[in-house]
Coordinates of C-alpha atoms and ligand atoms in Angstrom, one line a residue:
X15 CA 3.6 18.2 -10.1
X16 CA 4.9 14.8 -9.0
X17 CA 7.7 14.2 -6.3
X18 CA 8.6 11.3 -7.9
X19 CA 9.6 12.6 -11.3
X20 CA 12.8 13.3 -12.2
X21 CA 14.5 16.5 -13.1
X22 CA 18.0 16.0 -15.6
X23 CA 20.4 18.9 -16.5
X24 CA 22.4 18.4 -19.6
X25 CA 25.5 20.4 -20.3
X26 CA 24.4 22.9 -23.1
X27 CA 27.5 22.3 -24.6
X28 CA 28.4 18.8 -24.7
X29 CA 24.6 17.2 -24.4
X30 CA 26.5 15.4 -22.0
X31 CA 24.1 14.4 -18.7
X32 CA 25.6 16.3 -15.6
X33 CA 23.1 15.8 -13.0
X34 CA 19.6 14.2 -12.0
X35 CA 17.6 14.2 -8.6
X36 CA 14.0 14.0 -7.9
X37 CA 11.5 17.1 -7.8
X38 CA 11.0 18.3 -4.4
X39 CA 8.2 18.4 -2.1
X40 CA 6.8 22.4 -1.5
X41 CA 4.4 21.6 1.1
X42 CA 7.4 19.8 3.1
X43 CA 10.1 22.7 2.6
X44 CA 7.6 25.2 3.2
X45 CA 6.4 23.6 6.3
X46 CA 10.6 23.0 7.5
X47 CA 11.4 26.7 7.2
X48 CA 8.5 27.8 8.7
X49 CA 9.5 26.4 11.9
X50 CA 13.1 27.5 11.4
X51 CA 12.4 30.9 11.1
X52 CA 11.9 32.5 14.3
X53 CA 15.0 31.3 15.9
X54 CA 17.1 32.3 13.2
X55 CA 15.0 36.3 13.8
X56 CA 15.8 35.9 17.3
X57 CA 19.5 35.2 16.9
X58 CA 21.6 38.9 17.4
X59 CA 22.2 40.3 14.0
X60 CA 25.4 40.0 14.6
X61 CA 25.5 36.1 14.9
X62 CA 23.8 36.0 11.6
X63 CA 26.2 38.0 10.1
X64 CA 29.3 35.9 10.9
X65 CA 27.1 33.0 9.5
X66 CA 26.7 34.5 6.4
X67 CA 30.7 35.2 6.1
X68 CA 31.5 31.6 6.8
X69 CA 29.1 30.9 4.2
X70 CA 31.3 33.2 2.0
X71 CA 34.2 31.4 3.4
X72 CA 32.6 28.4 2.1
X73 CA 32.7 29.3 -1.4
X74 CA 35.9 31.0 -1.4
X75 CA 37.1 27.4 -0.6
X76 CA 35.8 25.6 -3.5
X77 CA 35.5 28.4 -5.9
X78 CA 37.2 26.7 -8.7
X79 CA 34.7 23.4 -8.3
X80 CA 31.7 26.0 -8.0
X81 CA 32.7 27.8 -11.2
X82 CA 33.5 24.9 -13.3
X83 CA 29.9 23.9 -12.3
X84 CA 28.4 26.8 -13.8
X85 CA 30.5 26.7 -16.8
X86 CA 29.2 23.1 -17.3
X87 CA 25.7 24.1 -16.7
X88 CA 25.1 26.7 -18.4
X89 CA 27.7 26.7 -21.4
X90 CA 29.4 30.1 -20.3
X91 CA 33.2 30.2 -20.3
X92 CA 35.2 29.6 -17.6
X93 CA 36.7 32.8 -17.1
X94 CA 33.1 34.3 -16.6
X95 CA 32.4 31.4 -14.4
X96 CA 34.7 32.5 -11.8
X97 CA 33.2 36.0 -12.4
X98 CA 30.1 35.1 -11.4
X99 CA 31.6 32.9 -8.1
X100 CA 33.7 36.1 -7.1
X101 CA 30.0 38.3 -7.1
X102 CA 28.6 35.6 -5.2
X103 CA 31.3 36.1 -2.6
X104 CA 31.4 39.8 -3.3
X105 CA 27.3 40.0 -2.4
X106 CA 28.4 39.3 1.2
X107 CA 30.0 42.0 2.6
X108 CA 27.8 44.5 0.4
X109 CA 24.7 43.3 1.6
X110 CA 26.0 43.9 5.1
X111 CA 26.9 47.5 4.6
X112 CA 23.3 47.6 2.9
X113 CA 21.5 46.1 5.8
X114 CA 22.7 48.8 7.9
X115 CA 22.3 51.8 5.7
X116 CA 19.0 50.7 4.4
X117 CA 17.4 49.0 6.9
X118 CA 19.2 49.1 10.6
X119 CA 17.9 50.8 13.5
X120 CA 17.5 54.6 14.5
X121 CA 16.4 56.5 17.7
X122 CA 13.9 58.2 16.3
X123 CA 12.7 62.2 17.9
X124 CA 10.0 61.8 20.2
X125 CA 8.1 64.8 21.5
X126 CA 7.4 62.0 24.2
X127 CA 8.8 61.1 27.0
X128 CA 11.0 58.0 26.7
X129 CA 12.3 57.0 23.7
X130 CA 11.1 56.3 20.1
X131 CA 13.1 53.9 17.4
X132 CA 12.8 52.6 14.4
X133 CA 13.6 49.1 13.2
X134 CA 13.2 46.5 10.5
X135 CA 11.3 42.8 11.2
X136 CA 11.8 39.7 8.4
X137 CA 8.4 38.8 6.6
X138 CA 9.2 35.1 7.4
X139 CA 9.0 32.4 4.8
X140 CA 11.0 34.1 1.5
X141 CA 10.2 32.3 -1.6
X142 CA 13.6 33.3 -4.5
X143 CA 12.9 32.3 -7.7
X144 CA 16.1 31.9 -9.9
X145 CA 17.2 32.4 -13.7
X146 CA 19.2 30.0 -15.5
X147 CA 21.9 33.1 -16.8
X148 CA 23.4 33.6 -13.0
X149 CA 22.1 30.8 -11.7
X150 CA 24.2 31.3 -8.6
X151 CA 25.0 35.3 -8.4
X152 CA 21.1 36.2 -9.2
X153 CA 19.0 34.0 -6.9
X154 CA 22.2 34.7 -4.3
X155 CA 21.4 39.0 -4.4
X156 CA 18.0 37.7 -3.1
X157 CA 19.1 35.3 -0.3
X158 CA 22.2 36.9 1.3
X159 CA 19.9 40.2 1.9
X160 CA 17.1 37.9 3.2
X161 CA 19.0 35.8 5.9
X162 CA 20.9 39.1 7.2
X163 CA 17.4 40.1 7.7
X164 CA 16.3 37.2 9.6
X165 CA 14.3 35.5 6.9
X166 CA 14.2 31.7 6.3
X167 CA 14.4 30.8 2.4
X168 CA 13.0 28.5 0.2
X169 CA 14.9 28.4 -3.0
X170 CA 13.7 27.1 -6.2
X171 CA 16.2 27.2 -9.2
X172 CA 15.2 27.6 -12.5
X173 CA 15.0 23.8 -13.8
X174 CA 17.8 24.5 -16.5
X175 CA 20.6 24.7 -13.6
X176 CA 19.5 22.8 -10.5
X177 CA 23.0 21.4 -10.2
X178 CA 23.8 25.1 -9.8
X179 CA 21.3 26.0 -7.2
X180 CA 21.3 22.7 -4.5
X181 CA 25.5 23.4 -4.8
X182 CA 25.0 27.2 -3.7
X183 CA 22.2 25.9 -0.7
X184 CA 24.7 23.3 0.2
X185 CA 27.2 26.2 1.1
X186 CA 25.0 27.5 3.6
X187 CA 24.9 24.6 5.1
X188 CA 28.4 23.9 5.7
X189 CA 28.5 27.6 7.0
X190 CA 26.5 26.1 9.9
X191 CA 23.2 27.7 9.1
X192 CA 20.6 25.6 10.0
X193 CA 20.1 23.6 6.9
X194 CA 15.8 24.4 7.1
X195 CA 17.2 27.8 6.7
X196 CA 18.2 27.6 3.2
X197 CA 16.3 25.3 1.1
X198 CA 16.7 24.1 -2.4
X199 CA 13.2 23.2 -4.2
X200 CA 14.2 21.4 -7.3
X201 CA 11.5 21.5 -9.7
X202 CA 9.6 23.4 -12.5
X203 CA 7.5 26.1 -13.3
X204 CA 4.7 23.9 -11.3
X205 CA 7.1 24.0 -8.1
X206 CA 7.4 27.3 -8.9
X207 CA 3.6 28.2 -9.3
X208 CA 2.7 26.0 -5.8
X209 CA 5.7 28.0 -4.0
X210 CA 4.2 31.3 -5.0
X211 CA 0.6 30.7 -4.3
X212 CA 1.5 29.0 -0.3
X213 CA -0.1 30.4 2.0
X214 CA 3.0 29.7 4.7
X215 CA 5.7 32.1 2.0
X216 CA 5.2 35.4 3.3
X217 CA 7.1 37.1 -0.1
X218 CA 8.5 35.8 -3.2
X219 CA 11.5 37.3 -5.1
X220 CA 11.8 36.4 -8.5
X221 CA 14.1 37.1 -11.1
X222 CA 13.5 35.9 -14.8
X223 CA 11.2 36.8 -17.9
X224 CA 8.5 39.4 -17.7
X225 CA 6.3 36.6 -18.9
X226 CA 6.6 34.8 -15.7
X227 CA 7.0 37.6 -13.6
X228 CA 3.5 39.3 -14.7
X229 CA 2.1 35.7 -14.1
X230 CA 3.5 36.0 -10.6
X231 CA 2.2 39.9 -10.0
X232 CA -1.2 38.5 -11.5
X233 CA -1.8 35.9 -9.2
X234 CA -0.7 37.4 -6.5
X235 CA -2.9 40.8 -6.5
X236 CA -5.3 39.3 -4.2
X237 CA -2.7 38.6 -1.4
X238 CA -1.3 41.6 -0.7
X239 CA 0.3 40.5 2.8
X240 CA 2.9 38.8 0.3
X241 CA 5.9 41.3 -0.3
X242 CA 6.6 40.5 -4.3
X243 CA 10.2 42.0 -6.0
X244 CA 10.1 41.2 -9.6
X245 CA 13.4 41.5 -11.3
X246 CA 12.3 40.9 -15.4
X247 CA 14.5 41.5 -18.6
X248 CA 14.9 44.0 -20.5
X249 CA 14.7 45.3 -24.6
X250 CA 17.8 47.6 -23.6
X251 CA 18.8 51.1 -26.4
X252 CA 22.2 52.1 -26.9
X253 CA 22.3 55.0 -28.1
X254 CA 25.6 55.7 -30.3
X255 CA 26.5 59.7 -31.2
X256 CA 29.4 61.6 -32.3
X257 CA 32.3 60.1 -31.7
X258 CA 36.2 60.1 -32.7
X259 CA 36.6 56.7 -30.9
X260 CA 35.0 54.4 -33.3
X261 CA 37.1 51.2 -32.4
X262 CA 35.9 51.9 -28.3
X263 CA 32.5 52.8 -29.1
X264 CA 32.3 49.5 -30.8
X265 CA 34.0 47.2 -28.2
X266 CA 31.6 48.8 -25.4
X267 CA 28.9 47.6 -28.0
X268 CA 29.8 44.0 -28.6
X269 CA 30.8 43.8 -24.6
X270 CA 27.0 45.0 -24.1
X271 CA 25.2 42.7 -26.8
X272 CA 27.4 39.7 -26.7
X273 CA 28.8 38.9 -23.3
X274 CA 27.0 35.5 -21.9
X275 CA 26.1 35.3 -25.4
X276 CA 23.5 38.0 -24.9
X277 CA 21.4 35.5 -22.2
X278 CA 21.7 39.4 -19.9
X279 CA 18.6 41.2 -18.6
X280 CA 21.0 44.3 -18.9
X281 CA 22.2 43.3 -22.7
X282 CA 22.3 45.9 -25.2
X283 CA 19.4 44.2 -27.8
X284 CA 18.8 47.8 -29.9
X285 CA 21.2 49.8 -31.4
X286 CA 20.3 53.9 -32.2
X287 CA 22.6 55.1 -34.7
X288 CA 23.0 58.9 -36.0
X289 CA 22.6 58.5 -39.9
X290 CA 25.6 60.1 -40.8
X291 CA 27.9 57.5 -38.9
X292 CA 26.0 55.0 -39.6
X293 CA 28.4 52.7 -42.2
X294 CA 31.6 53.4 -40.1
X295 CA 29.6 52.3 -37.0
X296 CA 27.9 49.7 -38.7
X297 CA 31.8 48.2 -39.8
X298 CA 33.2 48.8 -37.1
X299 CA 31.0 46.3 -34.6
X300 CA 30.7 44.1 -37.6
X301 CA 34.6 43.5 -37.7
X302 CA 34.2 43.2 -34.3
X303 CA 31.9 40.9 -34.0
X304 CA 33.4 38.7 -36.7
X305 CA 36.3 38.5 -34.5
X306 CA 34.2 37.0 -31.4
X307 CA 35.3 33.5 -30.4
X308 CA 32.5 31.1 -29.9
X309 CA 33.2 27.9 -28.6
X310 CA 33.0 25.2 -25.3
X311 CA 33.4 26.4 -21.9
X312 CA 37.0 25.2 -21.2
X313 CA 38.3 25.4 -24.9
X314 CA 41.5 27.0 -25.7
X315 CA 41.9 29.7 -26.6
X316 CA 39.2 31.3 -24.3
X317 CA 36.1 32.1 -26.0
X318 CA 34.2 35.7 -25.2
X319 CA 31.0 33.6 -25.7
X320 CA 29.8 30.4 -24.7
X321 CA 26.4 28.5 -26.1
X322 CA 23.2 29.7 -25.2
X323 CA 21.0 27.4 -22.7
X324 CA 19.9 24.8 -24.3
X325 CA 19.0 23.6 -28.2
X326 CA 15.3 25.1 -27.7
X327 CA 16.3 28.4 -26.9
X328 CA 18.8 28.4 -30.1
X329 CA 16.3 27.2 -32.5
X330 CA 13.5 30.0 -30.5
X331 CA 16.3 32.8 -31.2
X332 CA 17.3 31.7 -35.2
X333 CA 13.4 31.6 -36.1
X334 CA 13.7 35.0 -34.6
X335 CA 16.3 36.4 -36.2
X336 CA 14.3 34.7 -39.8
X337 CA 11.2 36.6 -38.8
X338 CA 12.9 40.0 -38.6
X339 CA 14.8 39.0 -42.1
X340 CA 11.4 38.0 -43.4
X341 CA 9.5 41.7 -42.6
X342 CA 11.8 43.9 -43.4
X343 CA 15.0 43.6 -41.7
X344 CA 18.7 43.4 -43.2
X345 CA 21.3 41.6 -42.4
X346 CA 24.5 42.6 -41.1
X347 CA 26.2 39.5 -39.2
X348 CA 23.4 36.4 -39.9
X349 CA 23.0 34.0 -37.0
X350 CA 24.4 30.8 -37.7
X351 CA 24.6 27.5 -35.8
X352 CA 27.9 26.7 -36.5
X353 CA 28.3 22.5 -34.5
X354 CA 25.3 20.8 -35.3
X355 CA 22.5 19.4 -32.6
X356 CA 24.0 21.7 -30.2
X357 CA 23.3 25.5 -29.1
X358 CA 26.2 28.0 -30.2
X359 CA 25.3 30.6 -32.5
X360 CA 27.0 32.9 -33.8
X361 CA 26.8 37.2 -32.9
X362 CA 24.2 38.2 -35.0
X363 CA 23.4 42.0 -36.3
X364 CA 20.3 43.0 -38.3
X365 CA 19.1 46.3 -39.1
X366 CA 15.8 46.7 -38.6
X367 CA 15.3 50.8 -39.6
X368 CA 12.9 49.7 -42.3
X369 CA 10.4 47.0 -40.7
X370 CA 7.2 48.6 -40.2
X371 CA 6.4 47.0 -36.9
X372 CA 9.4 45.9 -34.4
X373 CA 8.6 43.4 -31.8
X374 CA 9.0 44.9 -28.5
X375 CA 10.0 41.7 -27.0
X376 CA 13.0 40.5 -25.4
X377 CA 15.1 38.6 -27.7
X378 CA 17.5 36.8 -24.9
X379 CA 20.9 35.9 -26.7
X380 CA 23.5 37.3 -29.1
X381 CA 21.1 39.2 -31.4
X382 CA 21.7 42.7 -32.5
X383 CA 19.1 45.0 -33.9
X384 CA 20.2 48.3 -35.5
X385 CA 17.9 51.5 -36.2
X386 CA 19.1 54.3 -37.9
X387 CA 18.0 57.7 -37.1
X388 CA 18.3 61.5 -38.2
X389 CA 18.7 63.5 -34.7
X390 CA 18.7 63.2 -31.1
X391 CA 15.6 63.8 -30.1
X392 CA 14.7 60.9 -33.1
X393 CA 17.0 58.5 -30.9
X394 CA 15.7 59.1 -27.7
X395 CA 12.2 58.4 -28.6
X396 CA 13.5 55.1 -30.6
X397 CA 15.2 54.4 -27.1
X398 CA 11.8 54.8 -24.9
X399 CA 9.8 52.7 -27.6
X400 CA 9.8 49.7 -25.5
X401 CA 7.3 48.5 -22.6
X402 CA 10.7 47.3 -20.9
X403 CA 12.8 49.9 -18.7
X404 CA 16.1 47.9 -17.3
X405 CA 18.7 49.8 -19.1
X406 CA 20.2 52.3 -21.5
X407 CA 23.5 53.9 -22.8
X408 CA 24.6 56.5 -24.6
X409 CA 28.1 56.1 -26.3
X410 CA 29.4 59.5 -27.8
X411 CA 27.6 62.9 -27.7
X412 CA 28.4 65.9 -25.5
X413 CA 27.8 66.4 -22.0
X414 CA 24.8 68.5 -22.6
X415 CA 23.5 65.8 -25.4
X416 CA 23.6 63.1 -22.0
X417 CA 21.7 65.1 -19.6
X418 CA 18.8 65.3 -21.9
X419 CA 19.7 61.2 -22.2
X420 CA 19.9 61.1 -18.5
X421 CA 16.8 63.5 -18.2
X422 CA 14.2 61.4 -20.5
X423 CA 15.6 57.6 -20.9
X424 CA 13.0 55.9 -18.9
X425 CA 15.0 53.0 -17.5
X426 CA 16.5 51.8 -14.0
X427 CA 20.5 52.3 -15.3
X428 CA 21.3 54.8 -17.5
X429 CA 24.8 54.9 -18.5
X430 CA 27.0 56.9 -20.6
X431 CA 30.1 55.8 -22.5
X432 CA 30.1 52.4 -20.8
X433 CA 28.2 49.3 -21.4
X434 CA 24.5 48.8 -20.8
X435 CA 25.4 45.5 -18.7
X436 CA 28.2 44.9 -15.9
X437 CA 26.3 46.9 -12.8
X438 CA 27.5 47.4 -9.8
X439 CA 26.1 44.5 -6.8
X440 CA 27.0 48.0 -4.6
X441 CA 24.4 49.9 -6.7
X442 CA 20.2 49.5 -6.7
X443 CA 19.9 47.4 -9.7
X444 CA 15.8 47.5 -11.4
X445 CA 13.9 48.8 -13.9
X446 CA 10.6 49.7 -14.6
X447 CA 7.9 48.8 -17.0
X448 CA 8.3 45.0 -18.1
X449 CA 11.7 45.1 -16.0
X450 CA 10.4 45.1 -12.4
X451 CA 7.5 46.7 -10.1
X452 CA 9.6 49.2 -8.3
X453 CA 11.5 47.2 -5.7
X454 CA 15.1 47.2 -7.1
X455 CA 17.7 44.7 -6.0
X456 CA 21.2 44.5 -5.4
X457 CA 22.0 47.4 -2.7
X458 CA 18.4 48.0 -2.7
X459 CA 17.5 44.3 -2.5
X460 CA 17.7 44.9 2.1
X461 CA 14.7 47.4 1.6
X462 CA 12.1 43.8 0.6
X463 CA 13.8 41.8 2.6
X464 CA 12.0 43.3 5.7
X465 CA 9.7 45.6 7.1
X466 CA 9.8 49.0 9.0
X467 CA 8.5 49.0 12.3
X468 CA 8.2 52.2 15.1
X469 CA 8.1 52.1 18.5
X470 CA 7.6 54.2 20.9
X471 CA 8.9 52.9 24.6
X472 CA 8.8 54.0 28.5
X473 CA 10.0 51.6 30.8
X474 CA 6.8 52.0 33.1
X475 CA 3.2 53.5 32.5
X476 CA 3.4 56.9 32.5
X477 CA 0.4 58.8 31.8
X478 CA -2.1 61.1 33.2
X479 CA -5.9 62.3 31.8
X480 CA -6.4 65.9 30.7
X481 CA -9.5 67.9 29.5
X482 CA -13.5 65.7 29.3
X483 CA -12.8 64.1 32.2
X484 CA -15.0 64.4 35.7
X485 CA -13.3 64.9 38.9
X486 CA -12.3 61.9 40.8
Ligands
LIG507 N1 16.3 41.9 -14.0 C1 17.1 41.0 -13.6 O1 17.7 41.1 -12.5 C2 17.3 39.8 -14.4 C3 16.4 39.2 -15.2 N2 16.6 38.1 -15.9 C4 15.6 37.6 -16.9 O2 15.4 36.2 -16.8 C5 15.1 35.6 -18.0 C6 15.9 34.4 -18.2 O3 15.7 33.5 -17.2 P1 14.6 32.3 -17.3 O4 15.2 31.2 -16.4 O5 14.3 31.9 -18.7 O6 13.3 32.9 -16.7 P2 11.9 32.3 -16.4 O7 11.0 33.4 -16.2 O8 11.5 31.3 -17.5 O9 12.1 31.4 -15.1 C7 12.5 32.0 -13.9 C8 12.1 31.1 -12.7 O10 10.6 31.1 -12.6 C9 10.2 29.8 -12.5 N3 8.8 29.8 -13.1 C10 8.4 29.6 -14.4 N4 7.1 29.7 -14.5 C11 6.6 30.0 -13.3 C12 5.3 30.4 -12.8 N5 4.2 30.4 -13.6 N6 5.2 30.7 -11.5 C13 6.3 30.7 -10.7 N7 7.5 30.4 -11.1 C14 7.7 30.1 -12.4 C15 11.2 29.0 -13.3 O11 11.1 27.6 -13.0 C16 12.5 29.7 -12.9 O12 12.9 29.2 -11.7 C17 15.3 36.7 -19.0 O13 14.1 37.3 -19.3 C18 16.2 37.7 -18.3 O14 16.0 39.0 -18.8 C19 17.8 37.4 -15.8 C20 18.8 37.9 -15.0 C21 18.6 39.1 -14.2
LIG508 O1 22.5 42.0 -8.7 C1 23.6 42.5 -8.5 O2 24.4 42.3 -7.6 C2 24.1 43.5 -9.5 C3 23.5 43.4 -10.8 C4 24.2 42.4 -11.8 O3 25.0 41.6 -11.4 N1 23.9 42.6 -13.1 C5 24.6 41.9 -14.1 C6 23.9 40.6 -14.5 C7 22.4 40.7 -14.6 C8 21.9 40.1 -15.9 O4 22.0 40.9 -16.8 O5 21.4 39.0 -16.0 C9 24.7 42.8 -15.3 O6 24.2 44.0 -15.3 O7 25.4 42.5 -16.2

């Protein structure tokens, strides 16, 4: 790690340069938001919460600079740009309502005298560790939650949008949070590795690859003082059954494999098709898919997708699509890279019913497998056979078919007729397995952000002794 290097973000889609600063110190942050932190958990809930709504204030005012930022960034289009600036705006008055159902304060019963409550403390020093996908909306659902709880935050963005992630921190600070409050580490996987392991963060909330996040878990199972939420991707089933709405069933498809050009935790990546609808299903997402425009950011007409990150990640996802070619797979849609040296590719759809051995890995950006299968019971196995567990949907079937679905999925969303991506910031949003370790975010995200504590209080000593005691 050096402080002197430089970090550069290039615009995926142009290979234009859009931004450049200097990694940041961890020691220095840390140490600056430890000493900011008790204040801010002294200050009345209430003052923090009008904080956090000039914060949203904030944005509101400069949404349309904020979102062309993230369409320059990180390639998506514009009109999913502002999507992404509304949730982070959205995330504000949620998390509020969450705070209080999840986490506020209750007179507890007391078979004492006096009174007995419950309440929530912050940890202290919250480490967020960001994605490039939502570079603002993810790492956001981790700090609005933690500063309604009183926690101080150090952010560090992933280094493919740090543009992204110092403009989000320097909302806060216009809000009039303290600006030690809400840091932005700007750095790498080494920044991100030093943050972790300090021994002045008192939790770390990370959302990325299970890759990482395992690393994370790993080196953390001999801290246990450190909270840890790990929100990880996802090798998501739809499930598609009987269905007289074809021409639906396939836009819910391409909406869950293709939007952000796949690069979604919660993406549809396997397809489970009933045998007997198999070619008509197959056609039908295929003519869809064909139909996807795939161009810049702020090209017109709109395209549904933008580029994926960067030229890496393009060339990491074509080899992948080759390797399923090359052991069995067929394809449907191939991936192509249709403007040289730079990363668009094109929706790609492969059936993979005959390999022998699928790769349960996470394949993140606009590739499509397809298995076909002979009943339902066939198609919910194919669905479970996956360390992952963020999300699943079934599209078609009867009522009964999608309580068994419901019943045995093993995921954290299970949907029926509607995509697997698009939840809800006003739901818990996790999975298990590869996806996450049990601490879901979004609504749920208040529950890490602090801890329980019970008291039980008399405003004077009050208290006499009783049997295997002498006289006085
Ligand atoms: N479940 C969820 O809520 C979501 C999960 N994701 C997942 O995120 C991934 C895509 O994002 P990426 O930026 O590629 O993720 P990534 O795992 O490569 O990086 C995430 C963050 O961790 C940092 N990092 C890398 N190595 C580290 C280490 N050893 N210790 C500590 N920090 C480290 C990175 O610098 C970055 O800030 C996909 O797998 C996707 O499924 C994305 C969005 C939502
Ligand atoms: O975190 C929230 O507020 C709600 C969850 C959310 O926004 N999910 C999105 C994006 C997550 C991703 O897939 O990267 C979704 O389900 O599409």
């Amino acid at each position: 790690m050096s402080q002197t290097a430089e970090l550069i973000s290039y615009e995926p889609a142009t290979g234009a340069e859009l931004w450049r600063s200097k990694h940041g110190d961890v020691d220095e942050l840390v140490d600056r938001a430890r000493r900011a932190w008790p204040a801010w958990a002294s200050e009345p809930l209430s003052r923090r919460i009008e904080l956090v709504r000039r914060f949203a204030i904030q944005v509101e005012k400069d949404q349309e600079a904020f979102a062309e930022l993230i369409a320059r960034e990180t390639g998506k289009p514009i009109w999913e740009a502002r999507t992404e600036v509304a949730a982070v705006i959205g995330k504000v008055d949620i998390s509020i309502r969450a705070y209080s159902e999840r986490t506020g304060q209750r007179k507890l019963d007391s078979a004492l005298q006096g009174s007995a409550a419950l309440r929530h403390k912050p940890h202290g020093v919250m480490a967020v560790l960001g994605p490039y996908n939502f570079p603002a909306h993810l790492p956001n659902g981790h700090i609005i939650p933690a500063l309604i709880a009183g926690n101080a935050i150090v952010f560090k963005p992933s280094e493919k949008t740090p543009a992204v992630g110092q403009k989000l921190v320097s909302y806060f600070a216009k809000a009039g949070i303290p600006e030690d409050l809400v840091q932005c580490l700007i750095g790498g996987p080494d920044e991100g590795k030093a943050l972790v392991a300090h021994r002045g963060v008192d939790g770390v909330l990370f959302t990325g690859s299970a890759q990482v996040g395992i690393a994370i878990n790993r080196k953390l199972a001999t801290d246990p003082g450190k909270i840890v939420a790990l929100e990880m991707g996802g090798n998501n089933p739809i499930v598609l059954w009987d269905t007289p709405k074809m021409e639906d069933a396939a836009a819910l498809i391409i909406q869950s494999a293709f939007t952000t050009a796949g690069q979604r935790c919660t993406a549809g990546r396997r397809l489970i098709v009933k045998s007997s609808m198999y070619d008509e299903a197959v056609s039908a997402v295929k003519t869809l898919a064909n139909r996807i425009i795939v161009d810049e950011p702020f090209a017109e007409p709109q395209p549904f997708m933008g580029c994926v990150i960067d030229n890496n990640t393009a060339d990491q996802l074509t080899e992948s699509f080759l390797y399923l070619l090359s052991n069995g797979g067929k394809a449907v849609s191939h991936m192509r890279r249709p403007v040289d040296d730079r990363p668009f590719l094109s929706p790609a759809i492969i059936d993979v019913t005959g390999m022998k051995e699928r790769p349960d890995v996470e394949l993140f950006g606009p590739l499509l497998q397809v298995v076909k299968v002979d009943d339902f019971d066939e198609a919910i196995a194919e669905a479970n056979n996956t360390r992952f567990g963020l999300s699943a949907s079934l599209i078609g079937g009867e009522p009964q078919q999608y309580n068994r679905f419901w019943a045995n999925i093993r995921a954290g969303i299970v949907n029926w007729n509607r995509p697997t991506n698009g939840a809800s910031s006003a739901a818990p949003f996790g999975g298990i397995g590869f996806s996450g370790n049990h601490r879901p975010a979004a609504y749920y995200a208040a529950d890490y952000c602090a801890y329980p504590v019970t008291s039980t209080e008399v405003d004077q000593p009050r208290a006499s002794v009783g049997v295997g005691f002498r006289e006085a």
